[in-house]
Amino acid sequence: MAAVTMRLSEIGQQLRAFRLESGMRADEIAARLGVSRAALYRYEKGEVIKLDTVQRLAELLKVSPLTLLGIGVEYYSRPLSFFERTRQVEEEADQILQIADPVAYLVTSPEYDQLLSRAISRQTEDKRLMEQHLAILTARKESYRVRRPTMITMLNELTIERFLTRGVGESIPMPDELRVEARRVAAQEIENIVGMIEAEPIGLQFSLLADVDSTTNCMLMRGRERMMLAINPFRCDTSPAATTGVSLVTSAPEAVNAHQRVIEALWRESVKGRDAAERLRSLLAQHAIR
C-alpha cells in the first residue's frame, strides 16, 4: 500500500510539473479533461486518478502515458517546470551529486536571489511567471535548509571565469549599473564557496573541474527508493521565459548508471580542498571589479 501511495504522489508531482510546462491554467486543463479544478488539484496532491484520466492527461500535455506514470524520460522546455520537478525530487533526496553551473544554487546567499529578482523583473513582462519562478527557487532552498541532504558539487573553472566576468544573470539584459552589481554578487558567491571549502561543513563538499572545456550540468538525486537523474541546460540565474534548451528527468537505470560513473570519475580527478580554494582565489583576483 505504501508503494501505491508513493506512486500516486509522484504522478501528482509530475502532473503539476507538466501543467507548468504547458503554460495552461488549471481551470483550462480541468475543463478539457471534463473534471473540476478541485479534482485536478486533488490529483496533484496524490489522490487516486483513473487510468482513462491518465490517458487523457497524457494526450493533453503531449507526453507518453508511460512517462506520466514515471516509466520513461520526462522532458521540460521551460525552466519553471524543470525547477518545479527538481524541487519535488530534492524534497525526497538524501544525497545530491552534481556538476553545477557556476554556483550550487541551494547554498547561494540571499544577495544572489535579490539580484536575480531585480534582473528578472526588468526583463520579464509576465509578473505571474516571474513570481512562480522565484517562489519555486525559494522553496528549493527552504527544503534544503530543513532537510540538509548530503551534497557533492563539482564546478567548472571556465564557467566560473565567465561568471565573474559577466555576473549573476549573464544571459539577462540589464543596465550597466546593475551589471556591475551582478559582478559584485558573483564574486561574493565564489568567495562564499571558498569559505565553505575551507570550513569543510559536514555533508557539503565542493571540487573544481580544471582544464575541462565543457561539461553537461547534471544532478543525481538519491532517495530511499531510487535515484533520479536530471540533465539541465538552464542555469538557475536564467530568465523564466527562456526556451533555449530541453531538460530531462529520468530514473532509467542505464542513464543513471552511465552518469554516475562519469560523475564519480570526474570527482576523483577534480581539484579539491586547499588547491581548489587557491585556484578560486586566483580567479577572484584576476577578475576583481576595478
mmCIF file of C-alpha atoms in Angstrom:
data_model
loop_
_atom_site.group_PDB
_atom_site.id
_atom_site.type_symbol
_atom_site.label_atom_id
_atom_site.label_comp_id
_atom_site.label_asym_id
_atom_site.label_seq_id
_atom_site.Cartn_x
_atom_site.Cartn_y
_atom_site.Cartn_z
ATOM 1 C CA MET A 1 0.000 0.000 0.000
ATOM 2 C CA ALA A 2 2.882 2.380 0.780
ATOM 3 C CA ALA A 3 4.316 1.822 -2.704
ATOM 4 C CA VAL A 4 0.928 2.571 -4.280
ATOM 5 C CA THR A 5 0.626 5.784 -2.249
ATOM 6 C CA MET A 6 4.119 6.852 -3.284
ATOM 7 C CA ARG A 7 3.329 6.142 -6.958
ATOM 8 C CA LEU A 8 0.151 8.243 -6.818
ATOM 9 C CA SER A 9 2.049 11.029 -5.082
ATOM 10 C CA GLU A 10 4.723 11.019 -7.788
ATOM 11 C CA ILE A 11 2.117 11.042 -10.555
ATOM 12 C CA GLY A 12 0.629 14.094 -8.869
ATOM 13 C CA GLN A 13 4.039 15.768 -8.707
ATOM 14 C CA GLN A 14 4.675 15.133 -12.383
ATOM 15 C CA LEU A 15 1.199 16.361 -13.254
ATOM 16 C CA ARG A 16 1.934 19.702 -11.605
ATOM 17 C CA ALA A 17 5.296 19.976 -13.371
ATOM 18 C CA PHE A 18 3.749 19.126 -16.734
ATOM 19 C CA ARG A 19 0.962 21.643 -16.118
ATOM 20 C CA LEU A 20 3.566 24.365 -15.575
ATOM 21 C CA GLU A 21 5.400 23.150 -18.680
ATOM 22 C CA SER A 22 2.258 23.527 -20.787
ATOM 23 C CA GLY A 23 1.686 27.099 -19.609
ATOM 24 C CA MET A 24 -2.042 26.314 -19.330
ATOM 25 C CA ARG A 25 -4.175 27.446 -16.388
ATOM 26 C CA ALA A 26 -5.518 24.815 -14.012
ATOM 27 C CA ASP A 27 -9.145 25.586 -14.883
ATOM 28 C CA GLU A 28 -8.351 25.258 -18.600
ATOM 29 C CA ILE A 29 -6.793 21.822 -18.114
ATOM 30 C CA ALA A 30 -9.651 20.720 -15.867
ATOM 31 C CA ALA A 31 -12.232 21.800 -18.446
ATOM 32 C CA ARG A 32 -10.504 19.893 -21.225
ATOM 33 C CA LEU A 33 -10.384 16.784 -19.038
ATOM 34 C CA GLY A 34 -14.001 17.089 -18.031
ATOM 35 C CA VAL A 35 -13.190 17.314 -14.314
ATOM 36 C CA SER A 36 -13.419 20.106 -11.787
ATOM 37 C CA ARG A 37 -10.419 22.266 -10.920
ATOM 38 C CA ALA A 38 -10.696 20.930 -7.357
ATOM 39 C CA ALA A 39 -10.381 17.384 -8.724
ATOM 40 C CA LEU A 40 -7.288 18.384 -10.711
ATOM 41 C CA TYR A 41 -5.670 19.786 -7.573
ATOM 42 C CA ARG A 42 -6.560 16.573 -5.702
ATOM 43 C CA TYR A 43 -4.795 14.574 -8.411
ATOM 44 C CA GLU A 44 -1.726 16.786 -7.986
ATOM 45 C CA LYS A 45 -1.777 16.054 -4.251
ATOM 46 C CA GLY A 46 -1.602 12.331 -4.950
ATOM 47 C CA GLU A 47 -5.208 11.185 -4.747
ATOM 48 C CA VAL A 48 -6.442 8.290 -6.858
ATOM 49 C CA ILE A 49 -6.594 9.051 -10.577
ATOM 50 C CA LYS A 50 -8.341 6.800 -13.089
ATOM 51 C CA LEU A 51 -6.330 5.262 -15.895
ATOM 52 C CA ASP A 52 -8.554 6.800 -18.555
ATOM 53 C CA THR A 53 -7.888 10.212 -16.982
ATOM 54 C CA VAL A 54 -4.147 9.485 -17.112
ATOM 55 C CA GLN A 55 -4.567 8.734 -20.824
ATOM 56 C CA ARG A 56 -6.442 11.993 -21.444
ATOM 57 C CA LEU A 57 -3.882 13.949 -19.433
ATOM 58 C CA ALA A 58 -1.044 12.444 -21.447
ATOM 59 C CA GLU A 59 -2.762 13.386 -24.701
ATOM 60 C CA LEU A 60 -3.474 16.910 -23.453
ATOM 61 C CA LEU A 61 0.053 17.516 -22.169
ATOM 62 C CA LYS A 62 1.616 15.794 -25.198
ATOM 63 C CA VAL A 63 3.579 13.243 -23.190
ATOM 64 C CA SER A 64 3.581 9.465 -23.162
ATOM 65 C CA PRO A 65 1.227 7.858 -20.613
ATOM 66 C CA LEU A 66 4.238 5.796 -19.509
ATOM 67 C CA THR A 67 6.171 9.000 -18.824
ATOM 68 C CA LEU A 68 3.305 10.369 -16.754
ATOM 69 C CA LEU A 69 3.365 7.096 -14.804
ATOM 70 C CA GLY A 70 7.090 7.531 -14.201
ATOM 71 C CA ILE A 71 8.268 4.901 -16.676
ATOM 72 C CA GLY A 72 10.460 6.690 -19.171
ATOM 73 C CA VAL A 73 12.006 10.131 -19.572
ATOM 74 C CA GLU A 74 10.377 13.420 -18.624
ATOM 75 C CA TYR A 75 11.239 16.362 -20.880
ATOM 76 C CA TYR A 76 10.880 20.048 -19.979
ATOM 77 C CA SER A 77 11.476 23.019 -22.269
ATOM 78 C CA ARG A 78 10.677 25.692 -19.657
ATOM 79 C CA PRO A 79 12.924 26.481 -16.667
ATOM 80 C CA LEU A 80 9.839 26.922 -14.462
ATOM 81 C CA SER A 81 8.573 23.377 -14.912
ATOM 82 C CA PHE A 82 12.035 21.826 -14.689
ATOM 83 C CA PHE A 83 12.870 23.613 -11.431
ATOM 84 C CA GLU A 84 9.493 22.578 -10.019
ATOM 85 C CA ARG A 85 10.199 18.935 -10.859
ATOM 86 C CA THR A 86 13.688 19.277 -9.395
ATOM 87 C CA ARG A 87 12.184 20.717 -6.205
ATOM 88 C CA GLN A 88 9.909 17.706 -5.891
ATOM 89 C CA VAL A 89 12.752 15.214 -6.278
ATOM 90 C CA GLU A 90 15.072 17.159 -3.960
ATOM 91 C CA GLU A 91 12.452 17.014 -1.214
ATOM 92 C CA GLU A 92 12.893 13.225 -1.096
ATOM 93 C CA ALA A 93 16.639 13.056 -1.750
ATOM 94 C CA ASP A 94 19.174 12.058 0.887
ATOM 95 C CA GLN A 95 22.174 12.702 -1.342
ATOM 96 C CA ILE A 96 22.810 15.051 -4.261
ATOM 97 C CA LEU A 97 25.745 14.608 -6.637
ATOM 98 C CA GLN A 98 26.013 17.347 -9.230
ATOM 99 C CA ILE A 99 28.020 19.052 -11.908
ATOM 100 C CA ALA A 100 26.640 22.550 -11.450
ATOM 101 C CA ASP A 101 26.652 25.902 -13.166
ATOM 102 C CA PRO A 102 28.969 28.492 -11.570
ATOM 103 C CA VAL A 103 27.491 28.023 -8.098
ATOM 104 C CA ALA A 104 25.500 25.446 -6.148
ATOM 105 C CA TYR A 105 22.174 27.259 -6.038
ATOM 106 C CA LEU A 106 20.919 25.630 -2.832
ATOM 107 C CA VAL A 107 23.714 27.266 -0.807
ATOM 108 C CA THR A 108 23.789 30.674 -2.506
ATOM 109 C CA SER A 109 23.268 33.815 -0.437
ATOM 110 C CA PRO A 110 20.150 35.999 -0.103
ATOM 111 C CA GLU A 111 22.009 38.643 -2.147
ATOM 112 C CA TYR A 112 22.111 36.244 -5.093
ATOM 113 C CA ASP A 113 18.318 35.871 -5.005
ATOM 114 C CA GLN A 114 17.790 39.603 -4.596
ATOM 115 C CA LEU A 115 19.969 40.421 -7.608
ATOM 116 C CA LEU A 116 18.279 37.705 -9.667
ATOM 117 C CA SER A 117 14.848 39.041 -8.735
ATOM 118 C CA ARG A 118 15.821 42.573 -9.808
ATOM 119 C CA ALA A 119 17.223 41.341 -13.123
ATOM 120 C CA ILE A 120 14.245 39.124 -13.934
ATOM 121 C CA SER A 121 11.706 41.794 -13.006
ATOM 122 C CA ARG A 122 13.253 44.156 -15.585
ATOM 123 C CA GLN A 123 13.241 41.559 -18.346
ATOM 124 C CA THR A 124 10.033 39.560 -17.763
ATOM 125 C CA GLU A 125 6.695 41.179 -18.571
ATOM 126 C CA ASP A 126 4.701 38.229 -17.208
ATOM 127 C CA LYS A 127 4.757 39.011 -13.475
ATOM 128 C CA ARG A 128 2.876 35.827 -12.603
ATOM 129 C CA LEU A 129 5.533 33.746 -14.346
ATOM 130 C CA MET A 130 8.278 35.638 -12.517
ATOM 131 C CA GLU A 131 6.605 35.150 -9.130
ATOM 132 C CA GLN A 132 6.122 31.432 -9.753
ATOM 133 C CA HIS A 133 9.744 31.042 -10.835
ATOM 134 C CA LEU A 134 11.165 32.829 -7.792
ATOM 135 C CA ALA A 135 8.768 31.034 -5.423
ATOM 136 C CA ILE A 136 9.954 27.639 -6.685
ATOM 137 C CA LEU A 137 13.608 28.618 -6.247
ATOM 138 C CA THR A 138 12.850 29.856 -2.718
ATOM 139 C CA ALA A 139 11.054 26.597 -1.891
ATOM 140 C CA ARG A 140 14.058 24.592 -3.079
ATOM 141 C CA LYS A 141 16.345 26.490 -0.728
ATOM 142 C CA GLU A 142 13.975 26.140 2.199
ATOM 143 C CA SER A 143 13.682 22.394 1.658
ATOM 144 C CA TYR A 144 17.475 22.086 1.624
ATOM 145 C CA ARG A 145 17.770 24.192 4.780
ATOM 146 C CA VAL A 146 15.312 21.976 6.639
ATOM 147 C CA ARG A 147 16.382 18.551 5.341
ATOM 148 C CA ARG A 148 20.129 19.049 4.742
ATOM 149 C CA PRO A 149 20.787 16.188 2.302
ATOM 150 C CA THR A 150 24.428 15.382 1.640
ATOM 151 C CA MET A 151 25.609 17.426 -1.354
ATOM 152 C CA ILE A 152 28.710 16.974 -3.502
ATOM 153 C CA THR A 153 29.212 19.655 -6.153
ATOM 154 C CA MET A 154 31.729 19.970 -8.961
ATOM 155 C CA LEU A 155 32.167 23.410 -10.523
ATOM 156 C CA ASN A 156 33.746 24.120 -13.917
ATOM 157 C CA GLU A 157 36.661 26.564 -13.717
ATOM 158 C CA LEU A 158 35.978 28.064 -17.169
ATOM 159 C CA THR A 159 32.326 28.636 -16.285
ATOM 160 C CA ILE A 160 33.350 30.390 -13.070
ATOM 161 C CA GLU A 161 35.648 32.715 -15.036
ATOM 162 C CA ARG A 162 32.738 33.722 -17.258
ATOM 163 C CA PHE A 163 30.520 34.124 -14.187
ATOM 164 C CA LEU A 164 32.998 36.537 -12.618
ATOM 165 C CA THR A 165 33.268 38.470 -15.891
ATOM 166 C CA ARG A 166 29.530 38.802 -16.566
ATOM 167 C CA GLY A 167 27.996 38.350 -13.126
ATOM 168 C CA VAL A 168 24.723 36.832 -11.985
ATOM 169 C CA GLY A 169 22.142 36.660 -14.774
ATOM 170 C CA GLU A 170 24.691 36.516 -17.588
ATOM 171 C CA SER A 171 22.039 35.970 -20.277
ATOM 172 C CA ILE A 172 19.597 38.574 -18.920
ATOM 173 C CA PRO A 173 19.882 42.087 -20.426
ATOM 174 C CA MET A 174 20.459 44.713 -17.734
ATOM 175 C CA PRO A 175 21.791 48.285 -17.468
ATOM 176 C CA ASP A 176 25.477 48.853 -16.774
ATOM 177 C CA GLU A 177 24.891 49.827 -13.126
ATOM 178 C CA LEU A 178 23.043 46.580 -12.405
ATOM 179 C CA ARG A 179 25.623 44.577 -14.358
ATOM 180 C CA VAL A 180 28.371 45.898 -12.082
ATOM 181 C CA GLU A 181 26.278 44.859 -9.080
ATOM 182 C CA ALA A 182 25.737 41.448 -10.695
ATOM 183 C CA ARG A 183 29.505 41.025 -10.967
ATOM 184 C CA ARG A 184 29.969 42.061 -7.336
ATOM 185 C CA VAL A 185 27.427 39.484 -6.173
ATOM 186 C CA ALA A 186 29.058 36.831 -8.365
ATOM 187 C CA ALA A 187 32.429 37.498 -6.733
ATOM 188 C CA GLN A 188 30.813 37.290 -3.297
ATOM 189 C CA GLU A 189 29.284 33.914 -4.159
ATOM 190 C CA ILE A 190 32.646 32.497 -5.196
ATOM 191 C CA GLU A 191 34.218 33.892 -2.014
ATOM 192 C CA ASN A 192 31.476 32.121 -0.060
ATOM 193 C CA ILE A 193 32.307 28.850 -1.817
ATOM 194 C CA VAL A 194 35.975 29.317 -0.889
ATOM 195 C CA GLY A 195 34.851 29.743 2.724
ATOM 196 C CA MET A 196 32.773 26.560 2.585
ATOM 197 C CA ILE A 197 35.667 24.600 1.048
ATOM 198 C CA GLU A 198 37.952 25.701 3.866
ATOM 199 C CA ALA A 199 35.368 25.198 6.621
ATOM 200 C CA GLU A 200 34.552 21.655 5.412
ATOM 201 C CA PRO A 201 30.991 21.586 6.787
ATOM 202 C CA ILE A 202 29.536 18.125 7.327
ATOM 203 C CA GLY A 203 27.643 16.858 4.307
ATOM 204 C CA LEU A 204 28.785 19.593 1.920
ATOM 205 C CA GLN A 205 31.723 19.190 -0.476
ATOM 206 C CA PHE A 206 32.997 21.167 -3.455
ATOM 207 C CA SER A 207 35.628 20.497 -6.068
ATOM 208 C CA LEU A 208 36.842 22.247 -9.192
ATOM 209 C CA LEU A 209 36.958 20.861 -12.726
ATOM 210 C CA ALA A 210 40.089 22.413 -14.183
ATOM 211 C CA ASP A 211 41.193 22.206 -17.821
ATOM 212 C CA VAL A 212 37.796 20.855 -18.860
ATOM 213 C CA ASP A 213 36.349 22.669 -21.862
ATOM 214 C CA SER A 214 32.720 21.790 -21.236
ATOM 215 C CA THR A 215 30.566 19.552 -19.104
ATOM 216 C CA THR A 216 26.861 18.849 -19.003
ATOM 217 C CA ASN A 217 25.109 20.213 -15.935
ATOM 218 C CA CYS A 218 23.500 17.230 -14.274
ATOM 219 C CA MET A 219 22.267 16.074 -10.880
ATOM 220 C CA LEU A 220 21.971 12.621 -9.376
ATOM 221 C CA MET A 221 19.479 12.680 -6.508
ATOM 222 C CA ARG A 222 19.463 9.552 -4.375
ATOM 223 C CA GLY A 223 16.380 8.847 -2.264
ATOM 224 C CA ARG A 224 15.344 5.861 -0.181
ATOM 225 C CA GLU A 225 13.517 4.203 -3.060
ATOM 226 C CA ARG A 226 15.585 5.096 -6.135
ATOM 227 C CA MET A 227 17.986 7.506 -7.789
ATOM 228 C CA MET A 228 16.852 10.179 -10.241
ATOM 229 C CA LEU A 229 18.949 11.849 -12.925
ATOM 230 C CA ALA A 230 18.293 15.420 -14.058
ATOM 231 C CA ILE A 231 20.120 16.941 -17.031
ATOM 232 C CA ASN A 232 19.650 20.659 -17.361
ATOM 233 C CA PRO A 233 20.759 23.299 -19.886
ATOM 234 C CA PHE A 234 19.123 26.071 -17.809
ATOM 235 C CA ARG A 235 21.171 27.901 -15.199
ATOM 236 C CA CYS A 236 19.387 28.993 -12.052
ATOM 237 C CA ASP A 237 20.072 32.624 -12.952
ATOM 238 C CA THR A 238 18.350 32.393 -16.323
ATOM 239 C CA SER A 239 15.106 34.092 -17.278
ATOM 240 C CA PRO A 240 11.946 32.054 -16.581
ATOM 241 C CA ALA A 241 10.892 32.837 -20.150
ATOM 242 C CA ALA A 242 13.972 31.134 -21.645
ATOM 243 C CA THR A 243 13.237 28.476 -24.257
ATOM 244 C CA THR A 244 16.739 27.679 -25.413
ATOM 245 C CA GLY A 245 17.010 24.065 -24.351
ATOM 246 C CA VAL A 246 15.329 20.913 -23.158
ATOM 247 C CA SER A 247 15.841 19.428 -19.696
ATOM 248 C CA LEU A 248 15.148 15.837 -18.772
ATOM 249 C CA VAL A 249 14.469 13.835 -15.637
ATOM 250 C CA THR A 250 14.618 10.058 -15.505
ATOM 251 C CA SER A 251 15.174 7.109 -13.202
ATOM 252 C CA ALA A 252 16.104 4.750 -16.074
ATOM 253 C CA PRO A 253 18.938 2.558 -14.687
ATOM 254 C CA GLU A 254 21.068 2.754 -17.840
ATOM 255 C CA ALA A 255 21.010 6.572 -17.821
ATOM 256 C CA VAL A 256 21.542 6.841 -14.063
ATOM 257 C CA ASN A 257 24.415 4.328 -14.035
ATOM 258 C CA ALA A 258 26.210 5.883 -17.016
ATOM 259 C CA HIS A 259 26.100 9.372 -15.498
ATOM 260 C CA GLN A 260 27.060 8.087 -12.062
ATOM 261 C CA ARG A 261 30.209 6.506 -13.500
ATOM 262 C CA VAL A 262 31.164 9.761 -15.242
ATOM 263 C CA ILE A 263 30.462 11.905 -12.193
ATOM 264 C CA GLU A 264 32.474 9.615 -9.908
ATOM 265 C CA ALA A 265 35.396 9.621 -12.348
ATOM 266 C CA LEU A 266 35.327 13.423 -12.617
ATOM 267 C CA TRP A 267 35.179 13.730 -8.833
ATOM 268 C CA ARG A 268 38.310 11.613 -8.451
ATOM 269 C CA GLU A 269 40.183 13.786 -10.970
ATOM 270 C CA SER A 270 38.868 17.167 -9.794
ATOM 271 C CA VAL A 271 40.808 19.697 -7.714
ATOM 272 C CA LYS A 272 39.800 19.623 -4.047
ATOM 273 C CA GLY A 273 40.499 21.185 -0.686
ATOM 274 C CA ARG A 274 43.196 23.822 -0.328
ATOM 275 C CA ASP A 275 44.204 23.587 -4.004
ATOM 276 C CA ALA A 276 40.634 24.294 -5.126
ATOM 277 C CA ALA A 277 40.371 27.239 -2.734
ATOM 278 C CA GLU A 278 43.635 28.721 -4.005
ATOM 279 C CA ARG A 279 42.589 28.409 -7.653
ATOM 280 C CA LEU A 280 39.301 30.155 -6.895
ATOM 281 C CA ARG A 281 41.119 32.940 -5.045
ATOM 282 C CA SER A 282 43.358 33.388 -8.075
ATOM 283 C CA LEU A 283 40.301 33.711 -10.325
ATOM 284 C CA LEU A 284 38.813 36.274 -7.963
ATOM 285 C CA ALA A 285 41.999 38.337 -8.075
ATOM 286 C CA GLN A 286 42.137 38.195 -11.880
ATOM 287 C CA HIS A 287 38.535 39.321 -12.303
ATOM 288 C CA ALA A 288 38.267 41.832 -9.468
ATOM 289 C CA ILE A 289 35.986 44.781 -10.208
ATOM 290 C CA ARG A 290 38.108 47.884 -10.765
#
